[in-house]
Amino acid sequence: MRADARENRARVLAVARDLFAERGLEVPMAAIARRAGVGVATLYRRFPTKESLVVEAFSEQFAVCQGVMDDALQDPDPWLGLRMVIEKVCLLQACDRGFTAAFMASFPDLHSEVRDRTWLGFVALVQRAKDSGHLRADFSPHDLTLVLVANGGLSSLPAEVAVAASQRLVAYLLESFRAGTDALPPPVPLSLDLVLGQAVPDNSVGR
Amino acid sequence: MRADARENRARVLAVARDLFAERGLEVPMAAIARRAGVGVATLYRRFPTKESLVVEAFSEQFAVCQGVMDDALQDPDPWLGLRMVIEKVCLLQACDRGFTAAFMASFPDLHSEVRDRTWLGFVALVQRAKDSGHLRADFSPHDLTLVLVANGGLSSLPAEVAVAASQRLVAYLLESFRAGTDALPPPVPLSLDLVLGQAVPDNSVGR
DNA sequence: TGCTAAGTGGAGACCCCCGTCCGCTTGAGG
DNA sequence: CCTCAAGCGGACGGGGGTCTCCACTTAGCA
């Protein structure tokens, strides 16, 4: 790959990251190209589809997520680990308008091995936190998804308040998650697979 | 207005309500027309813009909202009233994919008198609930917006789980809202006006 | 310095959506 | 039954999105 091409590719990625964070995934490819000072074709030569650009642009953030989970698993205090996972991932979500959508969009593509390993790790963390007596007994690992989806809804807020709103929401929720509170309705079996398998029927208007 | 025209209008409205609830506001006008068995022009003769159709289709739900708030204000137990407001409005949101967006879109048009009256009523309800000792002292009326926006995020879930997820989320949150729990970071001044005034800059690609 | 393959950008094909226009159809009063 | 305004539907204009094609430019090696 030629030197100038490599530089262009890097600039495109940086611009894409910025714009996705600022405006969400619906930012047009042409806008990214213009801001990066290249033509649309250059984008499409390096990233065959918009989705591939999205995945590449967010791969760093996904790695951070992975790291957060690993750290949490190694924390001797499982309750603290759990709190950290929720707080940090929600903060990532709140700071980056495109993060949730990118996460959802690329989740099926993430190597299922990685994905399953992470999920099982979280399940174990939840169990340890319950055993330690700090996490309420009827907390379900699926509640992580619940928190993520709810917190993702905040990305419709203007950036100035999104972070503060997310922090307050998470604080409220974490307080409920602590042991010693009353019983809840049964947990929702809310796997990410379910979230992703949304039917989008009958979009073919021409029939 | 001719009899057949009135019938068509009613059918369009019914179909629109169904489709908006099922798929959200981004359902095309053509799809509504097709399902209602009419042409696109018929839609636009009765409803000059898509937005006007949305507002009309959801006016019933908005009235329900208003009623919920009124009921809550008249409940002798302010904490119960507060719970009811949150639970019922969140349920409406969870059952209807288009509700949140329609609410946001039509909010500026709602006569500001109605809007202010409702808001002030809620603020009063919050104060009474605090005075009764059931609601935590650092709860902010703006937290209602926080709950609504977070709960609105759940509408990205498939319909089968959205309601259950919403109920669990609300149950968690209400538990935190009860008096006697620890202090939280300061409340977010999260008015609906702020939510609505989202900048959508630089969308004019042609420059 | 000259050659060539890699790289480039913009025009445009294709699709989807909102909203309009216009020639045809039909309800219903006389 | 006849008339005609009210009603109708589909074609179409305009705009914005993704992605492709192709004639031109340039980096970098000999």
Coordinates of C-alpha atoms (C1' of nucleotides) in Angstrom, one line a residue:
Chain A
M1 CA 0.0 0.0 0.0
R2 CA 1.4 3.4 -1.0
A3 CA 2.3 5.9 1.7
D4 CA -0.3 8.5 0.7
A5 CA -3.0 5.9 0.5
R6 CA -2.2 4.7 4.0
E7 CA -2.3 8.3 5.3
N8 CA -5.7 8.8 3.6
R9 CA -7.1 5.7 5.1
A10 CA -6.0 6.8 8.5
R11 CA -7.5 10.2 8.1
V12 CA -10.8 8.7 6.9
L13 CA -10.9 6.5 9.9
A14 CA -10.3 9.4 12.3
V15 CA -12.9 11.5 10.7
A16 CA -15.4 8.7 10.7
R17 CA -14.8 8.1 14.4
D18 CA -15.4 11.8 15.1
L19 CA -18.5 12.1 13.0
F20 CA -20.1 8.9 14.2
A21 CA -19.5 9.9 17.8
E22 CA -21.0 13.4 17.2
R23 CA -23.9 12.6 14.9
G24 CA -24.5 8.9 15.0
L25 CA -24.2 6.3 12.2
E26 CA -26.6 8.0 9.9
V27 CA -24.0 10.5 8.8
P28 CA -23.6 10.1 5.0
M29 CA -20.5 8.7 3.5
A30 CA -20.1 11.8 1.4
A31 CA -19.8 13.9 4.5
I32 CA -17.0 11.8 5.9
A33 CA -15.3 11.9 2.5
R34 CA -15.6 15.7 2.3
R35 CA -14.3 16.2 5.9
A36 CA -11.4 13.9 5.2
G37 CA -10.6 15.8 2.0
V38 CA -11.0 12.7 -0.3
G39 CA -13.5 11.5 -2.8
V40 CA -16.2 9.0 -2.1
A41 CA -14.5 6.4 -4.2
T42 CA -11.5 6.5 -1.9
L43 CA -13.7 5.5 1.0
Y44 CA -15.3 2.7 -0.9
R45 CA -11.9 1.3 -2.1
R46 CA -10.7 1.0 1.5
F47 CA -14.0 0.0 3.0
P48 CA -16.2 -2.0 0.7
T49 CA -19.4 -1.0 2.5
K50 CA -20.4 1.6 5.0
E51 CA -20.9 -1.1 7.5
S52 CA -17.3 -2.2 7.2
L53 CA -16.2 1.3 7.9
V54 CA -18.3 1.4 11.0
V55 CA -17.0 -1.8 12.3
E56 CA -13.4 -0.7 11.7
A57 CA -14.0 2.7 13.2
F58 CA -15.4 1.2 16.4
S59 CA -13.1 -1.8 16.7
E60 CA -11.0 0.2 19.2
Q61 CA -13.9 0.9 21.4
F62 CA -14.9 -2.7 21.3
A63 CA -11.5 -3.6 22.4
V64 CA -11.9 -1.2 25.3
C65 CA -15.1 -3.0 26.2
Q66 CA -13.4 -6.3 26.2
G67 CA -10.7 -4.8 28.4
V68 CA -13.3 -3.4 30.8
M69 CA -14.8 -6.9 31.2
D70 CA -11.4 -8.5 31.7
D71 CA -10.5 -6.0 34.4
A72 CA -13.8 -6.6 36.1
L73 CA -13.3 -10.3 36.1
Q74 CA -9.9 -9.9 37.8
D75 CA -11.1 -7.5 40.5
P76 CA -11.1 -9.3 43.8
D77 CA -14.4 -7.5 44.7
P78 CA -17.0 -8.8 42.3
W79 CA -19.5 -6.1 43.2
L80 CA -17.0 -3.4 42.4
G81 CA -16.2 -5.2 39.2
L82 CA -19.8 -5.3 38.2
R83 CA -20.3 -1.7 38.9
M84 CA -17.2 -0.9 36.9
V85 CA -18.5 -2.8 33.9
I86 CA -21.8 -1.1 33.9
E87 CA -20.5 2.4 34.6
K88 CA -17.7 2.3 32.1
V89 CA -19.6 0.8 29.2
C90 CA -22.5 3.2 29.8
L91 CA -20.1 6.0 29.8
L92 CA -18.7 4.9 26.4
Q93 CA -22.3 4.7 25.2
A94 CA -23.1 8.2 26.5
C95 CA -20.0 9.8 25.0
D96 CA -20.4 8.3 21.6
R97 CA -23.7 8.7 19.7
G98 CA -22.8 5.9 17.2
F99 CA -21.5 3.4 19.8
T100 CA -24.8 1.6 20.6
A101 CA -25.9 1.3 16.9
A102 CA -22.4 0.2 15.9
F103 CA -22.3 -2.4 18.7
M104 CA -25.7 -3.8 17.7
A105 CA -24.8 -3.8 14.0
S106 CA -21.5 -5.5 14.4
F107 CA -22.4 -7.9 17.2
P108 CA -23.3 -10.8 14.9
D109 CA -20.0 -10.4 13.1
L110 CA -17.9 -10.4 16.3
H111 CA -16.4 -13.9 16.4
S112 CA -18.9 -15.8 18.4
E113 CA -16.1 -17.3 20.4
V114 CA -15.1 -13.9 21.8
R115 CA -18.7 -13.0 22.3
D116 CA -19.6 -16.2 24.2
R117 CA -16.5 -16.0 26.3
T118 CA -17.4 -12.4 27.3
W119 CA -20.9 -13.3 28.1
L120 CA -19.9 -16.3 30.2
G121 CA -17.4 -14.2 32.0
F122 CA -20.1 -11.7 32.9
V123 CA -22.5 -14.5 34.1
A124 CA -19.7 -15.7 36.4
L125 CA -19.1 -12.2 37.7
V126 CA -22.8 -11.9 38.5
Q127 CA -22.8 -15.1 40.4
R128 CA -19.7 -14.1 42.4
A129 CA -21.3 -10.8 43.2
K130 CA -24.4 -12.5 44.4
D131 CA -22.3 -14.9 46.5
S132 CA -20.5 -12.0 48.1
G133 CA -23.8 -10.7 49.3
H134 CA -23.5 -7.3 47.5
L135 CA -25.7 -8.0 44.5
R136 CA -29.4 -8.7 44.9
A137 CA -30.3 -12.4 44.3
D138 CA -32.8 -11.8 41.6
F139 CA -30.5 -9.9 39.4
S140 CA -30.3 -11.5 36.0
P141 CA -27.3 -11.3 33.6
H142 CA -29.8 -10.2 31.0
D143 CA -30.3 -7.1 33.0
L144 CA -27.0 -5.9 31.6
T145 CA -28.6 -5.9 28.2
L146 CA -31.6 -4.0 29.7
V147 CA -29.3 -1.4 31.1
L148 CA -27.4 -1.1 27.9
V149 CA -30.5 -0.7 25.8
A150 CA -32.1 1.8 28.2
N151 CA -28.9 3.8 28.4
G152 CA -28.6 3.7 24.6
G153 CA -31.9 5.6 24.5
L154 CA -30.1 8.5 26.0
S155 CA -28.0 9.0 22.9
S156 CA -31.0 10.9 21.5
L157 CA -30.2 13.6 24.0
P158 CA -28.0 16.6 23.1
A159 CA -24.3 15.8 23.8
E160 CA -24.0 18.3 26.6
V161 CA -26.4 16.5 28.9
A162 CA -26.1 12.9 27.7
V163 CA -23.2 12.1 29.9
A164 CA -24.7 13.6 33.1
A165 CA -28.0 11.9 32.3
S166 CA -26.4 8.6 31.8
Q167 CA -24.5 8.9 35.0
R168 CA -27.6 9.6 37.0
L169 CA -29.5 6.8 35.4
V170 CA -26.7 4.4 36.1
A171 CA -26.5 5.6 39.7
Y172 CA -30.2 5.0 40.2
L173 CA -30.0 1.5 38.7
L174 CA -26.9 0.5 40.6
E175 CA -28.6 1.4 43.7
S176 CA -31.4 -0.9 42.9
F177 CA -29.0 -3.7 42.0
R178 CA -27.5 -3.7 45.5
A179 CA -28.7 -6.5 47.7
G180 CA -31.3 -5.8 50.4
T181 CA -34.0 -4.3 48.3
D182 CA -37.4 -5.8 47.6
A183 CA -38.4 -8.4 45.1
L184 CA -38.8 -7.5 41.4
P185 CA -41.0 -9.0 38.6
P186 CA -39.1 -11.9 37.0
P187 CA -36.1 -11.0 34.8
V188 CA -36.5 -10.6 31.1
P189 CA -34.7 -13.2 29.0
L190 CA -33.2 -10.4 27.0
S191 CA -30.3 -11.8 25.1
L192 CA -28.5 -9.6 22.6
D193 CA -29.5 -12.1 19.9
L194 CA -33.1 -11.3 20.6
V195 CA -32.3 -7.6 20.3
L196 CA -30.7 -8.1 17.0
G197 CA -33.3 -10.4 15.5
Q198 CA -35.8 -7.6 14.9
A199 CA -38.1 -8.3 12.0
V200 CA -38.2 -5.5 9.5
P201 CA -41.1 -6.8 7.4
D202 CA -42.6 -5.7 4.2
N203 CA -40.2 -3.0 3.4
S204 CA -40.5 -3.8 -0.2
V205 CA -43.0 -1.2 -1.2
G206 CA -42.8 -2.1 -4.9
R207 CA -44.7 -5.3 -5.2
Chain B
M1 CA -67.6 15.3 3.4
R2 CA -68.9 12.3 1.4
A3 CA -69.7 9.0 3.2
D4 CA -67.0 7.0 1.5
A5 CA -64.4 9.7 2.1
R6 CA -65.2 9.7 5.8
E7 CA -64.8 5.9 5.9
N8 CA -61.5 6.1 4.1
R9 CA -60.2 8.7 6.4
A10 CA -61.1 6.6 9.4
R11 CA -59.5 3.5 7.9
V12 CA -56.3 5.4 7.1
L13 CA -56.1 6.6 10.7
A14 CA -56.6 3.1 12.1
V15 CA -54.0 1.6 9.8
A16 CA -51.6 4.4 10.6
R17 CA -52.0 3.8 14.4
D18 CA -51.3 0.1 13.9
L19 CA -48.3 0.6 11.7
F20 CA -46.8 3.3 13.8
A21 CA -47.2 1.2 16.9
E22 CA -45.7 -1.8 15.2
R23 CA -42.8 -0.3 13.2
G24 CA -42.3 3.3 14.4
L25 CA -42.8 6.5 12.6
E26 CA -40.4 5.7 9.8
V27 CA -43.0 3.6 8.1
P28 CA -43.6 5.2 4.6
M29 CA -46.8 6.9 3.7
A30 CA -47.1 4.6 0.7
A31 CA -47.2 1.6 3.1
I32 CA -50.0 3.1 5.1
A33 CA -51.9 3.9 1.9
R34 CA -51.4 0.4 0.5
R35 CA -52.5 -1.3 3.7
A36 CA -55.6 1.0 3.9
G37 CA -56.5 0.2 0.3
V38 CA -56.2 3.8 -0.9
G39 CA -53.8 5.8 -3.0
V40 CA -51.2 8.1 -1.6
A41 CA -53.0 11.2 -2.8
T42 CA -56.0 10.3 -0.5
L43 CA -53.7 10.4 2.5
Y44 CA -52.3 13.8 1.6
R45 CA -55.8 15.2 0.9
R46 CA -56.9 14.4 4.4
F47 CA -53.5 15.0 6.1
P48 CA -51.4 17.7 4.4
T49 CA -48.2 16.4 5.8
K50 CA -46.9 13.1 7.3
E51 CA -46.5 15.0 10.6
S52 CA -50.1 16.0 10.7
L53 CA -51.1 12.4 10.3
V54 CA -48.8 11.4 13.1
V55 CA -50.2 14.0 15.4
E56 CA -53.8 13.0 14.6
A57 CA -53.0 9.3 15.0
F58 CA -51.5 9.8 18.4
S59 CA -53.9 12.4 19.8
E60 CA -55.9 9.8 21.6
Q61 CA -52.7 8.5 23.3
F62 CA -51.8 12.0 24.3
A63 CA -55.2 12.5 25.8
V64 CA -54.7 9.2 27.8
C65 CA -51.4 10.7 29.1
Q66 CA -53.1 13.8 30.2
G67 CA -55.7 11.7 32.0
V68 CA -53.0 9.7 33.7
M69 CA -51.5 12.8 35.1
D70 CA -54.8 14.2 36.2
D71 CA -55.7 10.9 38.0
A72 CA -52.3 11.0 39.7
L73 CA -52.8 14.5 40.9
Q74 CA -56.1 13.6 42.5
D75 CA -54.8 10.5 44.2
P76 CA -54.7 11.1 47.9
D77 CA -51.4 9.1 48.1
P78 CA -48.9 11.2 46.1
W79 CA -46.3 8.4 46.0
L80 CA -48.9 6.0 44.5
G81 CA -49.8 8.8 42.0
L82 CA -46.2 9.2 41.0
R83 CA -45.7 5.5 40.6
M84 CA -48.8 5.4 38.4
V85 CA -47.7 8.2 36.2
I86 CA -44.3 6.6 35.6
E87 CA -45.7 3.0 35.2
K88 CA -48.6 3.9 32.9
V89 CA -46.7 6.3 30.6
C90 CA -43.8 3.9 30.3
L91 CA -46.2 1.1 29.4
L92 CA -47.7 3.3 26.7
Q93 CA -44.2 3.8 25.4
A94 CA -43.3 0.2 25.5
C95 CA -46.5 -0.9 23.7
D96 CA -46.2 1.6 20.9
R97 CA -43.0 1.9 18.9
G98 CA -44.0 5.3 17.5
F99 CA -45.2 6.8 20.7
T100 CA -41.9 8.3 21.9
A101 CA -41.0 9.8 18.6
A102 CA -44.6 11.1 18.1
F103 CA -44.5 12.6 21.6
M104 CA -41.2 14.4 20.9
A105 CA -42.2 15.5 17.5
S106 CA -45.5 17.0 18.5
F107 CA -44.4 18.4 21.9
P108 CA -43.5 21.9 20.7
D109 CA -47.0 22.1 19.0
L110 CA -48.9 21.1 22.1
H111 CA -50.4 24.3 23.3
S112 CA -47.8 25.5 25.8
E113 CA -50.5 26.2 28.3
V114 CA -51.4 22.5 28.5
R115 CA -47.8 21.6 28.6
D116 CA -46.9 24.0 31.4
R117 CA -49.9 23.0 33.4
T118 CA -49.0 19.4 33.2
W119 CA -45.4 20.0 34.1
L120 CA -46.3 22.2 37.0
G121 CA -48.8 19.5 38.2
F122 CA -46.0 17.0 38.1
V123 CA -43.6 19.2 40.0
A124 CA -46.3 19.6 42.7
L125 CA -46.9 15.9 42.8
V126 CA -43.2 15.3 43.3
Q127 CA -43.1 17.8 46.2
R128 CA -46.1 16.2 47.8
A129 CA -44.5 12.7 47.5
K130 CA -41.4 14.0 49.1
D131 CA -43.3 15.6 51.9
S132 CA -45.2 12.4 52.5
G133 CA -41.8 10.8 53.1
H134 CA -42.1 8.1 50.4
L135 CA -40.0 9.8 47.7
R136 CA -36.3 10.3 48.1
A137 CA -35.5 14.0 48.8
D138 CA -33.0 14.4 45.9
F139 CA -35.4 13.2 43.3
S140 CA -35.8 15.8 40.6
P141 CA -38.9 16.4 38.4
H142 CA -36.4 16.2 35.5
D143 CA -35.9 12.6 36.4
L144 CA -39.2 11.9 34.8
T145 CA -37.7 13.0 31.5
L146 CA -34.7 10.8 32.2
V147 CA -37.0 7.8 32.8
L148 CA -39.0 8.5 29.6
V149 CA -36.0 8.9 27.4
A150 CA -34.3 5.7 28.8
N151 CA -37.5 3.8 28.5
G152 CA -37.9 5.1 25.0
G153 CA -34.7 3.4 24.1
L154 CA -36.4 0.1 24.7
S155 CA -38.6 0.6 21.7
S156 CA -35.7 -0.7 19.7
L157 CA -36.4 -4.1 21.2
P158 CA -38.7 -6.6 19.5
A159 CA -42.3 -6.2 20.5
E160 CA -42.5 -9.5 22.4
V161 CA -40.0 -8.4 25.0
A162 CA -40.4 -4.7 25.0
V163 CA -43.2 -4.6 27.6
A164 CA -41.6 -7.0 30.0
A165 CA -38.3 -5.2 29.7
S166 CA -39.9 -1.9 30.3
Q167 CA -41.7 -3.2 33.4
R168 CA -38.5 -4.5 34.8
L169 CA -36.6 -1.3 34.2
V170 CA -39.4 0.8 35.7
A171 CA -39.5 -1.5 38.7
Y172 CA -35.8 -1.1 39.3
L173 CA -36.0 2.6 38.9
L174 CA -39.0 3.0 41.2
E175 CA -37.2 1.1 43.8
S176 CA -34.4 3.6 43.7
F177 CA -36.8 6.5 43.8
R178 CA -38.2 5.4 47.2
A179 CA -37.0 7.3 50.2
G180 CA -34.3 5.8 52.4
T181 CA -31.7 5.1 49.8
D182 CA -28.3 6.7 49.5
A183 CA -27.4 10.0 47.9
L184 CA -27.0 10.3 44.2
P185 CA -25.0 12.6 42.0
P186 CA -26.9 15.9 41.4
P187 CA -30.0 15.7 39.2
V188 CA -29.7 16.5 35.5
P189 CA -31.6 19.6 34.4
L190 CA -33.2 17.6 31.6
S191 CA -36.2 19.5 30.3
L192 CA -38.1 18.2 27.3
D193 CA -37.2 21.5 25.6
L194 CA -33.6 20.5 25.8
V195 CA -34.3 17.1 24.4
L196 CA -36.1 18.6 21.5
G197 CA -33.6 21.3 20.6
Q198 CA -31.1 18.9 19.2
A199 CA -28.8 20.5 16.7
V200 CA -28.7 18.7 13.4
P201 CA -25.8 20.6 11.9
D202 CA -24.2 20.5 8.5
N203 CA -26.7 18.3 6.9
S204 CA -26.5 20.3 3.7
V205 CA -23.8 18.3 1.9
G206 CA -23.9 20.4 -1.2
R207 CA -21.9 23.4 -0.3
Chain C
dT1 C1' 14.1 10.9 -15.5
dG2 C1' 10.6 7.8 -17.3
dC3 C1' 7.4 4.1 -16.6
dT4 C1' 3.6 1.9 -14.6
dA5 C1' 0.6 0.2 -11.3
dA6 C1' -1.6 2.0 -7.6
dG7 C1' -4.5 5.7 -6.3
dT8 C1' -7.9 9.4 -7.0
dG9 C1' -12.3 12.2 -7.5
dG10 C1' -16.6 13.2 -9.3
dA11 C1' -20.4 12.0 -12.2
dG12 C1' -24.1 9.1 -12.2
dA13 C1' -26.8 4.6 -11.7
dC14 C1' -30.1 2.9 -8.6
dC15 C1' -33.2 3.1 -4.7
dC16 C1' -36.3 5.0 -1.2
dC17 C1' -39.1 8.5 0.5
dC18 C1' -42.2 12.8 0.7
dG19 C1' -45.5 15.4 -1.4
dT20 C1' -48.1 17.0 -6.0
dC21 C1' -50.7 16.8 -10.3
dC22 C1' -54.1 15.3 -13.3
dG23 C1' -57.3 12.6 -15.8
dC24 C1' -60.7 9.2 -14.4
dT25 C1' -64.6 7.5 -11.1
dT26 C1' -68.5 7.7 -8.2
dG27 C1' -71.8 9.2 -4.5
dA28 C1' -76.0 11.4 -4.0
dG29 C1' -79.3 15.4 -4.7
dG30 C1' -82.7 16.9 -8.1
Chain D
dC1 C1' -81.8 8.7 -14.4
dC2 C1' -78.4 12.5 -14.9
dT3 C1' -75.3 15.5 -13.5
dC4 C1' -71.2 17.2 -11.4
dA5 C1' -68.5 18.3 -7.5
dA6 C1' -66.2 15.6 -4.5
dG7 C1' -63.2 11.9 -4.4
dC8 C1' -59.8 8.9 -6.2
dG9 C1' -55.1 6.5 -7.6
dG10 C1' -50.9 6.2 -9.7
dA11 C1' -47.3 8.6 -12.2
dC12 C1' -44.0 11.9 -11.3
dG13 C1' -40.7 15.7 -9.5
dG14 C1' -37.3 16.6 -6.1
dG15 C1' -34.0 15.4 -2.7
dG16 C1' -30.9 12.5 -0.3
dG17 C1' -28.7 8.1 0.4
dT18 C1' -25.2 4.1 -1.0
dC19 C1' -22.1 2.4 -4.1
dT20 C1' -19.8 2.0 -9.1
dC21 C1' -17.3 3.4 -13.2
dC22 C1' -13.8 5.5 -15.6
dA23 C1' -10.6 8.9 -17.2
dC24 C1' -6.9 11.3 -14.9
dT25 C1' -2.9 11.8 -11.5
dT26 C1' 1.0 10.5 -8.9
dA27 C1' 4.3 7.7 -6.0
dG28 C1' 8.2 5.3 -6.2
dC29 C1' 11.4 2.0 -8.4
dA30 C1' 14.9 1.3 -12.0

